[in-house]
Amino acid sequence: MSPTLMSLLRRTPLTRILVIEKNVHAHKVVGYTLVSAIITHVVTHYYKFHQLEVKSKGKMTFIMLAFHKQTGIIGHCMLACLVFMMASAMPIVRRKMFELFYLLHHLSFVIVILIFFHIPGTSFKYYIAGPGAIYVIDRLYRFVRSRTNRPEILSVIEHPSNVIELRFAKRGMEYQVGQFIYLNVPSISWFQWHPFTLTSAPEEDELSVHIYVAGGWTKQLVLQFKERAVRMPKKLDIVHHSVPVPARTYKRDLLSLELQQPISVPAHLGRSGSDMSENYHNLSGSTQASRDFLPAELDYYSSSTGGGNVNMALNQNKVLPAAPVSYGSLPTIMVDGPYGAPTQHVFDFERVILISSGIGVTPMSSVLKSLYYQLNAAPHQRKLKKVYFLWVCRDIKALEWFRDLLAALDAEDANNILEVRTYLTDSLSVDHIRNISLNQDRNGPDAVTGLYRSPTYYGRPNFDKIFEDIGMRNPDTDIGMFFCGSKPLGRTIRSAKNKWNRELSHRNTRFVYHEEKSA
C-alpha cells in the first residue's frame, strides 16, 4: 500500500510479471488471510479451554483460562483491535466515515507492538523489520514533501454534472500522463488525503484535477469555496458559456481554438428556470450547428498575470452572479505526489484503446492533451500511431467536461491518429431529441460533441464488435488497452478482451489490458 514503492516498481521490468494496479486487491487478500488465520487460532484455543474446563470439572473455568495469564489478555486486546479495524473497513462505513476508518486502521501498529508481549522471544521481529522500514521511510518522505508543497490555486471551474475543476501552480512538479496526486485541505481535515488523477498534460505549465462532487469531503470542499468567495482587487474575468464569444482558448497561449457564434434556438426550446442546458444537443436535422454550445457551466478564470495570489469564487446556481462582496482567501491545499498509474504506459505502445466511463475520463484527458502537444511538436519521435478513445456517459452534460480538448484534437489530427467514439447510455427526453434533431447539420459537426469526424452513439457499446474490428485492422500487434471506470463495465471489457485474444491469436494480435477504478 506504499504509493512511493508502487511508483518505483512501475519503473522496473517487474511490471511484465506483476500487475501493479492490483496492489489494493492484494492488500485485501492479505487482510482476509490474516483474519482467517487469527479466527482459526482463537477458535482452537477456545476449544482447548473448553476441554480443560470439562476435564477439571469446573475447577478451571473458561474465563480463567482465557484471561488469567498476560498472554490471554494481550491476545484478546489484539482481537478487539482487529474487530474495530474490520468493521471500519467495510465499504458502507469507510465511505461515510472515512476519517474514522483512517484512524482505526492505524490500530495495526498497536497489534504489531502487542505481538512482542503476546509471545516473548518471538522471531516476529525478523519478519516485520523489512516492511516496517519501508513503511516508516515512505511515511516520513510523504510527510515532508506534502507539508512543503502547498501550491497556489489559479482557478476554480464548475462543470456540468456535479464536477469542479481545480487548477493550481505546477511548482516544478515532474509527472507522466495519467498519474495521480493526493490532495489534503487542512481546513476540512488534517487526516483525509484523497487521490485525484491529474487531467493536465506534462507539457502544460499548470496542474489540474477534475473532482466529482459526491461524498462528504468533496461537498465540504465546494462549501469552502462558497464560504470564502472573494472579490479580487483586480477584476476577475467571469465567463459564462451562454454568452456569445468570438473566440475562446482552451489553454492560455498554448492551445487556441477558434469558435463560431452559438446556434440560434427556437424560443419554445429556450431555457427557463433551472433548465440550463437543453439547447445545445442535436441529432439529425438541417439547421447549421456551430462548435460553441450552451453548456450548463460557469467558469471563473483569473485575468491577473502579475503574480500574487489569485482568489476565485464558486457559485452553484447556474446564473451569472454579481461580484462577490467579501474579501478573503481560498482554502490552503497540500499536495502529495505524483504517483504511478497504469495509464502512464500508454506511449509504450504503437496502438492503444482508451476506455472510460463517466468521471473515469480523467486519466484519458491527460493522455489526449499530451497527444495534442505531440501532434504539434515532433511527430517523428512519437511511437504512438493510433488511438481509439471510447467514452461512455450516462449524462449528456458530462460530455461538456473536455469538449474543447476533443474539438481541438479533431481539428489538428490531420493524420487520423485519434478515433473518438462517445456513447450516451441514459434515455433522452422528448425535448432533448427534438432539440438535437433541429440543430444537426448532416455536413456539420456532431451536435452533442461538436466533433466533425466522430458521431455520438446512443446506447451501450458493443465491445465484441469493437474489439473484433480493431483486432482485424491491426495484425501482428500488441494493442494497449487502458480502462478507467466502474467495476461492472470493467468485467464486461475483460470478458470481451479475453475472448478476442483467443480468437485473434492466429493473427498474433494481443490486447494488453490495464485497469484502474473510478469512484
Coordinates of C-alpha atoms in Angstrom, one line a residue:
M1 CA 0.0 0.0 0.0
S2 CA 3.0 2.3 -0.3
P3 CA 2.4 4.6 -3.2
T4 CA 6.0 5.6 -3.3
L5 CA 7.1 1.9 -3.6
M6 CA 4.5 1.2 -6.2
S7 CA 5.7 4.1 -8.3
L8 CA 9.3 2.8 -8.1
L9 CA 8.2 -0.7 -9.1
R10 CA 6.4 0.7 -12.2
R11 CA 9.8 1.8 -13.5
T12 CA 11.3 -1.7 -13.4
P13 CA 10.9 -4.8 -15.6
L14 CA 8.7 -6.3 -12.8
T15 CA 5.7 -4.7 -14.5
R16 CA 5.9 -7.6 -17.0
I17 CA 5.3 -10.1 -14.2
L18 CA 3.3 -8.2 -11.6
V19 CA 0.0 -6.4 -12.2
I20 CA 1.0 -3.3 -10.1
E21 CA -2.5 -1.8 -10.3
K22 CA -3.9 -4.8 -8.3
N23 CA -2.0 -3.7 -5.2
V24 CA -5.2 -2.7 -3.3
H25 CA -6.7 -6.1 -4.1
A26 CA -3.6 -7.8 -2.9
H27 CA -3.8 -5.8 0.3
K28 CA -7.3 -7.0 0.9
V29 CA -6.4 -10.6 0.2
V30 CA -3.6 -10.4 2.7
G31 CA -6.0 -8.9 5.2
Y32 CA -8.6 -11.6 4.7
T33 CA -5.9 -14.3 5.0
L34 CA -4.7 -12.8 8.3
V35 CA -8.3 -12.7 9.6
S36 CA -8.8 -16.3 8.7
A37 CA -5.6 -17.4 10.4
I38 CA -6.5 -15.4 13.5
I39 CA -10.0 -16.9 13.7
T40 CA -8.5 -20.4 13.4
H41 CA -6.0 -19.6 16.1
V42 CA -8.6 -18.1 18.5
V43 CA -11.2 -20.9 17.9
T44 CA -8.5 -23.6 18.5
H45 CA -7.6 -22.0 21.9
Y46 CA -11.3 -21.6 22.9
Y47 CA -11.8 -25.3 22.1
K48 CA -8.8 -26.3 24.2
F49 CA -10.1 -24.1 27.1
H50 CA -13.5 -25.7 26.9
Q51 CA -11.9 -29.2 27.0
L52 CA -9.8 -28.3 30.1
E53 CA -12.9 -26.9 31.8
V54 CA -14.7 -30.1 31.3
K55 CA -11.8 -32.3 32.4
S56 CA -11.2 -30.2 35.6
K57 CA -14.9 -30.5 36.4
G58 CA -15.3 -26.7 36.9
K59 CA -12.1 -26.1 38.9
M60 CA -10.7 -24.2 35.9
T61 CA -13.3 -22.0 34.2
F62 CA -13.2 -20.9 30.6
I63 CA -12.9 -17.2 31.7
M64 CA -10.0 -18.1 34.0
L65 CA -8.1 -19.9 31.3
A66 CA -8.8 -17.2 28.7
F67 CA -7.8 -14.1 30.8
H68 CA -5.7 -15.4 33.7
K69 CA -2.4 -15.0 32.0
Q70 CA -0.9 -12.0 30.3
T71 CA -0.8 -13.9 27.0
G72 CA -4.6 -14.3 27.0
I73 CA -5.3 -10.6 28.0
I74 CA -3.0 -9.3 25.3
G75 CA -4.4 -11.7 22.7
H76 CA -7.9 -10.5 23.4
C77 CA -6.8 -6.9 23.1
M78 CA -5.3 -7.6 19.7
L79 CA -8.6 -9.4 18.7
A80 CA -10.6 -6.3 19.8
C81 CA -8.3 -4.1 17.6
L82 CA -8.8 -6.4 14.7
V83 CA -12.6 -6.3 15.1
F84 CA -12.6 -2.5 15.1
M85 CA -10.3 -2.4 12.0
M86 CA -12.5 -4.8 10.1
A87 CA -15.8 -3.1 11.0
S88 CA -14.5 0.4 9.9
A89 CA -13.1 -1.0 6.7
M90 CA -16.5 -2.1 5.5
P91 CA -17.4 -0.1 2.4
I92 CA -20.6 1.4 3.9
V93 CA -18.6 2.7 6.9
R94 CA -15.4 3.7 5.0
R95 CA -17.3 5.9 2.5
K96 CA -19.4 7.7 5.1
M97 CA -16.9 8.0 7.9
F98 CA -13.5 7.9 6.1
E99 CA -11.7 9.7 9.0
L100 CA -12.9 7.0 11.4
F101 CA -11.7 4.3 9.0
Y102 CA -8.3 6.0 8.6
L103 CA -7.7 6.4 12.4
L104 CA -8.9 2.9 13.3
H105 CA -6.8 1.3 10.5
H106 CA -3.7 2.5 12.4
L107 CA -4.6 0.1 15.2
S108 CA -2.4 -2.2 13.1
F109 CA 0.6 -0.6 14.8
V110 CA -0.9 -1.4 18.2
I111 CA -1.3 -5.0 17.1
V112 CA 2.3 -5.2 16.0
I113 CA 3.6 -3.8 19.3
L114 CA 1.3 -6.2 21.3
I115 CA 2.6 -9.2 19.4
F116 CA 6.0 -8.8 21.1
F117 CA 4.4 -9.0 24.5
H118 CA 2.0 -11.7 23.5
I119 CA 4.8 -14.2 22.6
P120 CA 8.1 -13.2 24.3
G121 CA 11.2 -14.1 22.3
T122 CA 9.2 -14.5 19.1
S123 CA 11.0 -14.3 15.7
F124 CA 8.3 -11.9 14.5
K125 CA 10.9 -9.1 14.7
Y126 CA 12.8 -10.5 11.7
Y127 CA 9.6 -10.6 9.6
I128 CA 8.5 -7.1 10.4
A129 CA 11.9 -5.3 10.1
G130 CA 11.9 -5.0 6.3
P131 CA 8.3 -4.0 5.6
G132 CA 8.3 -1.8 8.7
A133 CA 11.4 0.1 7.5
I134 CA 9.8 0.6 4.1
Y135 CA 6.6 1.9 5.6
V136 CA 8.4 4.4 8.0
I137 CA 10.6 5.8 5.3
D138 CA 7.6 6.1 2.9
R139 CA 5.5 8.0 5.5
L140 CA 8.4 10.3 6.5
Y141 CA 9.1 11.1 2.9
R142 CA 5.5 11.8 2.1
F143 CA 5.0 13.9 5.2
V144 CA 7.9 16.2 4.5
R145 CA 7.1 16.5 0.8
S146 CA 3.4 17.2 1.3
R147 CA 4.0 19.8 4.0
T148 CA 6.3 21.8 1.8
N149 CA 4.1 21.5 -1.3
R150 CA 1.2 24.0 -0.9
P151 CA 0.6 25.3 -4.4
E152 CA -1.4 28.4 -5.2
I153 CA -4.9 27.8 -6.6
L154 CA -5.1 29.5 -10.0
S155 CA -8.7 28.9 -10.9
V156 CA -11.9 27.0 -9.9
I157 CA -14.2 26.0 -12.7
E158 CA -17.6 24.5 -12.2
H159 CA -18.6 21.9 -14.9
P160 CA -21.9 20.2 -15.5
S161 CA -23.0 17.0 -13.7
N162 CA -21.5 17.9 -10.3
V163 CA -17.9 18.3 -11.3
I164 CA -15.5 21.0 -10.4
E165 CA -12.0 21.6 -11.8
L166 CA -9.1 22.9 -9.8
R167 CA -6.1 24.4 -11.5
F168 CA -3.1 25.2 -9.4
A169 CA 0.6 26.1 -9.8
K170 CA 2.9 23.3 -11.0
R171 CA 5.9 24.5 -8.9
G172 CA 8.3 22.3 -10.8
M173 CA 6.5 19.0 -10.3
E174 CA 7.5 16.4 -12.9
Y175 CA 4.9 13.8 -13.8
Q176 CA 3.7 11.4 -16.5
V177 CA 0.3 11.2 -18.2
G178 CA -2.4 9.6 -16.1
Q179 CA -0.6 9.8 -12.8
F180 CA -2.4 10.9 -9.7
I181 CA -1.8 13.0 -6.6
Y182 CA -3.2 13.1 -3.1
L183 CA -5.0 16.3 -2.0
N184 CA -5.5 17.5 1.5
V185 CA -7.4 20.5 2.7
P186 CA -6.4 21.2 6.3
S187 CA -9.5 23.4 7.0
I188 CA -11.6 20.3 6.3
S189 CA -9.5 17.6 7.8
W190 CA -5.8 17.0 8.5
F191 CA -6.2 13.3 8.1
Q192 CA -8.1 12.9 4.9
W193 CA -5.9 12.6 1.8
H194 CA -7.9 11.9 -1.3
P195 CA -6.4 10.6 -4.6
F196 CA -7.3 12.5 -7.8
T197 CA -5.9 11.9 -11.3
L198 CA -4.1 14.8 -13.0
T199 CA -6.1 15.8 -16.0
S200 CA -3.3 18.2 -17.2
A201 CA -0.6 17.1 -19.6
P202 CA 3.1 17.1 -18.6
E203 CA 3.7 19.7 -21.3
E204 CA 1.4 22.2 -19.6
D205 CA 2.6 24.9 -17.2
E206 CA -0.1 24.2 -14.5
L207 CA -1.8 21.3 -12.9
S208 CA -5.5 20.4 -13.0
V209 CA -7.8 17.9 -11.4
H210 CA -11.5 17.2 -12.0
I211 CA -13.4 16.4 -8.9
Y212 CA -16.8 14.7 -8.9
V213 CA -18.8 16.2 -6.0
A214 CA -20.5 13.2 -4.4
G215 CA -19.1 12.3 -0.9
G216 CA -18.9 14.4 2.3
W217 CA -15.3 15.6 1.7
T218 CA -16.0 16.9 -1.8
K219 CA -19.2 18.6 -0.7
Q220 CA -17.3 20.3 2.1
L221 CA -14.7 21.4 -0.4
V222 CA -17.4 23.1 -2.5
L223 CA -18.8 24.8 0.6
Q224 CA -15.3 26.1 1.5
F225 CA -15.1 27.8 -1.9
K226 CA -18.6 29.3 -1.5
E227 CA -18.0 30.5 2.1
R228 CA -14.7 32.0 1.1
A229 CA -15.9 33.7 -2.0
V230 CA -13.9 36.8 -2.6
R231 CA -13.7 40.0 -4.6
M232 CA -10.4 40.4 -6.4
P233 CA -8.6 43.8 -6.1
K234 CA -8.0 43.1 -9.8
K235 CA -11.2 42.3 -11.7
L236 CA -12.0 38.7 -12.4
D237 CA -12.8 37.7 -15.9
I238 CA -16.0 35.8 -15.4
V239 CA -17.1 33.9 -18.5
H240 CA -20.5 32.3 -18.9
H241 CA -20.8 29.9 -21.8
S242 CA -24.3 31.1 -22.7
V243 CA -22.8 34.5 -23.7
P244 CA -21.7 34.6 -27.4
V245 CA -17.9 35.0 -27.7
P246 CA -16.0 35.3 -31.0
A247 CA -13.2 33.1 -29.8
R248 CA -12.2 31.0 -26.8
T249 CA -8.9 29.5 -25.7
Y250 CA -8.6 26.0 -24.3
K251 CA -5.1 26.6 -22.9
R252 CA -3.6 30.0 -22.3
D253 CA -1.1 30.9 -25.1
L254 CA -0.5 27.2 -25.9
L255 CA -3.7 25.9 -27.5
S256 CA -6.1 28.3 -29.3
L257 CA -9.4 27.1 -30.5
E258 CA -11.4 29.4 -32.7
L259 CA -15.2 29.1 -32.1
Q260 CA -18.2 30.3 -34.1
Q261 CA -21.2 32.1 -32.8
P262 CA -23.7 30.0 -30.8
I263 CA -26.6 28.4 -32.7
S264 CA -29.9 30.1 -32.8
V265 CA -32.5 28.0 -31.0
P266 CA -36.3 28.4 -31.3
A267 CA -38.0 30.2 -28.5
H268 CA -40.1 27.2 -27.5
L269 CA -36.9 25.3 -26.8
G270 CA -35.2 28.1 -24.8
R271 CA -34.1 27.8 -21.3
S272 CA -36.3 28.5 -18.4
G273 CA -35.8 28.2 -14.6
S274 CA -33.3 25.6 -13.8
D275 CA -33.2 24.1 -17.3
M276 CA -29.9 25.4 -18.3
S277 CA -28.5 23.0 -20.9
E278 CA -31.3 21.7 -23.0
N279 CA -30.4 23.8 -26.0
Y280 CA -27.1 22.5 -27.2
H281 CA -27.7 19.0 -28.3
N282 CA -28.6 17.9 -31.8
L283 CA -29.1 14.6 -33.6
S284 CA -30.0 14.8 -37.3
G285 CA -31.6 17.8 -38.9
S286 CA -31.0 20.8 -41.2
T287 CA -30.1 23.8 -39.0
Q288 CA -26.5 24.8 -39.2
A289 CA -24.8 23.8 -35.9
S290 CA -21.7 25.6 -34.6
R291 CA -19.0 24.3 -32.3
D292 CA -19.9 26.7 -29.5
F293 CA -22.8 25.3 -27.5
L294 CA -24.7 26.5 -24.4
P295 CA -23.5 24.2 -21.6
A296 CA -24.7 24.4 -18.0
E297 CA -21.3 25.6 -17.0
L298 CA -20.0 28.7 -15.2
D299 CA -16.2 29.3 -15.4
Y300 CA -14.2 31.6 -13.2
Y301 CA -10.9 32.5 -14.7
S302 CA -8.4 34.9 -13.4
S303 CA -7.1 37.6 -15.7
S304 CA -4.2 38.5 -13.4
T305 CA -0.8 38.0 -14.9
G306 CA 1.4 39.8 -12.4
G307 CA 1.9 37.1 -9.9
G308 CA 0.4 37.4 -6.4
N309 CA -2.5 35.4 -5.0
V310 CA -5.4 34.5 -7.2
N311 CA -8.7 34.2 -5.4
M312 CA -11.7 32.6 -7.0
A313 CA -15.4 32.3 -6.3
L314 CA -17.6 29.3 -6.9
N315 CA -21.3 29.7 -7.3
Q316 CA -23.5 26.7 -7.8
N317 CA -26.7 28.4 -9.1
K318 CA -26.2 28.4 -12.8
V319 CA -26.9 32.1 -13.2
L320 CA -24.3 34.7 -13.9
P321 CA -23.7 36.2 -10.4
A322 CA -23.0 39.6 -9.2
A323 CA -19.5 40.2 -8.0
P324 CA -18.9 38.6 -4.6
V325 CA -19.0 41.1 -1.7
S326 CA -16.4 39.9 0.8
Y327 CA -12.6 39.6 1.0
G328 CA -10.7 36.5 1.9
S329 CA -8.6 33.7 0.5
L330 CA -9.2 30.3 -0.9
P331 CA -8.6 27.2 1.3
T332 CA -5.0 26.0 1.6
I333 CA -4.4 22.7 -0.2
M334 CA -1.5 20.3 0.3
V335 CA -0.3 18.0 -2.5
D336 CA 1.4 14.6 -2.2
G337 CA 2.6 13.1 -5.3
P338 CA 2.7 12.4 -8.2
Y339 CA 2.3 8.6 -8.1
G340 CA 2.2 6.0 -10.8
A341 CA -0.9 4.8 -12.6
P342 CA -1.5 2.3 -15.4
T343 CA -2.1 5.0 -17.9
Q344 CA 1.5 6.3 -17.8
H345 CA 2.5 3.3 -20.0
V346 CA 0.2 4.5 -22.9
F347 CA 3.1 5.8 -25.0
D348 CA 4.9 2.4 -24.8
F349 CA 2.5 1.0 -27.4
E350 CA 2.0 1.9 -31.1
R351 CA -1.7 1.4 -30.9
V352 CA -3.9 1.9 -27.8
I353 CA -7.5 1.7 -26.8
L354 CA -8.6 4.2 -24.1
I355 CA -12.0 3.3 -22.5
S356 CA -13.6 5.4 -19.8
S357 CA -17.0 5.8 -18.1
G358 CA -18.1 9.0 -16.5
I359 CA -15.5 10.7 -14.4
G360 CA -13.1 7.8 -15.3
V361 CA -12.2 10.0 -18.3
T362 CA -9.8 12.0 -16.1
P363 CA -6.6 9.9 -16.8
M364 CA -7.5 9.7 -20.5
S365 CA -7.8 13.5 -20.7
S366 CA -4.2 13.8 -19.6
V367 CA -3.2 11.3 -22.4
L368 CA -5.2 13.2 -25.0
K369 CA -3.8 16.6 -24.0
S370 CA -0.2 15.2 -24.2
L371 CA -1.1 13.7 -27.6
Y372 CA -2.2 17.1 -28.8
Y373 CA 1.2 18.6 -28.0
Q374 CA 3.0 15.7 -29.6
L375 CA 0.9 16.2 -32.8
N376 CA 2.3 19.8 -32.9
A377 CA 5.8 19.1 -31.8
A378 CA 7.9 16.2 -33.2
P379 CA 5.7 13.5 -34.8
H380 CA 8.7 11.5 -36.0
Q381 CA 9.7 11.0 -32.3
R382 CA 6.3 9.6 -31.4
K383 CA 5.9 5.9 -31.1
L384 CA 2.1 6.0 -30.8
K385 CA 0.5 5.6 -34.2
K386 CA -3.2 5.1 -33.4
V387 CA -5.5 5.9 -30.5
Y388 CA -9.1 4.6 -30.1
F389 CA -10.9 6.6 -27.4
L390 CA -14.2 5.3 -26.2
W391 CA -16.1 7.4 -23.6
V392 CA -19.3 6.0 -22.1
C393 CA -21.5 8.6 -20.3
R394 CA -25.0 8.4 -18.8
D395 CA -25.4 12.1 -18.6
I396 CA -25.4 14.2 -21.8
K397 CA -24.0 17.1 -19.9
A398 CA -20.9 15.2 -18.8
L399 CA -19.6 15.4 -22.4
E400 CA -19.0 19.1 -21.8
W401 CA -16.1 18.4 -19.4
F402 CA -13.5 18.0 -22.2
R403 CA -15.4 19.2 -25.2
D404 CA -12.8 21.9 -26.1
L405 CA -10.0 19.4 -25.9
L406 CA -11.7 16.9 -28.2
A407 CA -12.6 19.6 -30.6
A408 CA -9.0 20.8 -30.7
L409 CA -7.7 17.3 -31.4
D410 CA -10.4 16.8 -34.0
A411 CA -9.2 20.0 -35.8
E412 CA -5.5 19.2 -35.5
D413 CA -5.4 15.5 -36.2
A414 CA -4.6 15.6 -39.9
N415 CA -3.3 12.0 -40.0
N416 CA -6.3 10.5 -38.3
I417 CA -4.3 9.2 -35.3
L418 CA -7.2 9.7 -33.0
E419 CA -10.6 7.9 -33.4
V420 CA -13.2 9.1 -30.9
R421 CA -16.4 7.3 -30.0
T422 CA -18.7 8.8 -27.4
Y423 CA -21.7 6.8 -26.1
L424 CA -24.7 8.1 -24.3
T425 CA -26.4 5.4 -22.3
D426 CA -29.2 7.3 -20.5
S427 CA -32.6 7.8 -22.0
L428 CA -33.2 11.2 -23.6
S429 CA -36.3 13.3 -23.0
V430 CA -38.6 14.3 -25.9
D431 CA -37.3 17.9 -25.7
H432 CA -33.7 16.7 -25.9
I433 CA -34.4 14.6 -29.0
R434 CA -36.3 17.4 -30.7
N435 CA -33.7 19.9 -29.9
I436 CA -30.9 17.7 -31.2
S437 CA -32.8 16.9 -34.3
L438 CA -33.4 20.6 -35.1
N439 CA -29.8 21.6 -34.8
Q440 CA -27.9 18.9 -36.6
D441 CA -26.4 19.5 -40.0
R442 CA -25.5 16.5 -42.0
N443 CA -22.4 18.2 -43.3
G444 CA -21.6 19.9 -40.0
P445 CA -20.1 18.7 -36.6
D446 CA -21.8 16.3 -34.3
A447 CA -24.5 18.1 -32.4
V448 CA -23.6 16.8 -29.0
T449 CA -19.8 16.9 -29.0
G450 CA -19.0 19.4 -31.8
L451 CA -16.7 16.9 -33.5
Y452 CA -16.7 16.8 -37.3
R453 CA -15.4 13.2 -37.7
S454 CA -16.8 11.5 -34.6
P455 CA -20.5 10.9 -34.2
T456 CA -22.2 10.3 -30.9
Y457 CA -23.6 6.8 -30.4
Y458 CA -26.8 6.2 -28.4
G459 CA -26.8 3.1 -26.2
R460 CA -24.1 0.8 -24.7
P461 CA -21.0 0.0 -26.8
N462 CA -20.8 -3.5 -28.4
F463 CA -17.3 -4.4 -27.2
D464 CA -17.4 -7.7 -29.1
K465 CA -17.8 -5.9 -32.4
I466 CA -15.4 -3.1 -31.5
F467 CA -12.5 -5.4 -30.4
E468 CA -13.1 -7.6 -33.4
D469 CA -12.9 -4.6 -35.8
I470 CA -9.8 -3.2 -34.1
G471 CA -8.1 -6.6 -33.9
M472 CA -8.7 -7.3 -37.6
R473 CA -7.3 -3.9 -38.6
N474 CA -4.1 -4.5 -36.6
P475 CA -2.4 -7.9 -37.2
D476 CA 0.9 -8.8 -35.5
T477 CA 0.4 -6.1 -32.9
D478 CA 0.3 -5.7 -29.1
I479 CA -2.6 -3.3 -28.5
G480 CA -2.5 -1.4 -25.2
M481 CA -5.9 -1.3 -23.6
F482 CA -6.4 1.2 -20.8
F483 CA -9.7 1.3 -18.8
C484 CA -10.9 3.6 -16.0
G485 CA -14.5 3.2 -14.8
S486 CA -16.9 1.2 -12.9
K487 CA -16.4 -2.5 -11.9
P488 CA -19.4 -3.9 -13.9
L489 CA -18.1 -2.2 -17.1
G490 CA -14.6 -3.5 -16.3
R491 CA -15.8 -7.0 -16.1
T492 CA -17.6 -6.7 -19.4
I493 CA -14.5 -5.4 -21.1
R494 CA -12.2 -8.0 -19.6
S495 CA -14.6 -10.8 -20.8
A496 CA -14.6 -9.4 -24.4
K497 CA -10.8 -8.9 -24.3
N498 CA -10.2 -12.5 -23.2
K499 CA -12.5 -13.7 -26.0
W500 CA -10.8 -11.8 -28.8
N501 CA -7.3 -12.6 -27.5
R502 CA -8.2 -16.2 -28.1
E503 CA -10.0 -15.5 -31.4
L504 CA -7.1 -13.4 -32.8
S505 CA -4.2 -15.5 -31.6
H506 CA -3.6 -16.8 -35.1
R507 CA -3.1 -13.2 -36.3
N508 CA -0.6 -12.5 -33.5
T509 CA -2.8 -9.8 -32.2
R510 CA -3.0 -9.3 -28.4
F511 CA -4.9 -6.8 -26.2
V512 CA -2.7 -5.9 -23.2
Y513 CA -5.2 -4.8 -20.5
H514 CA -4.6 -2.2 -17.8
E515 CA -7.3 -1.1 -15.4
E516 CA -7.9 1.4 -12.7
K517 CA -11.2 2.1 -10.8
S518 CA -13.1 5.3 -10.7
A519 CA -15.3 6.4 -7.8

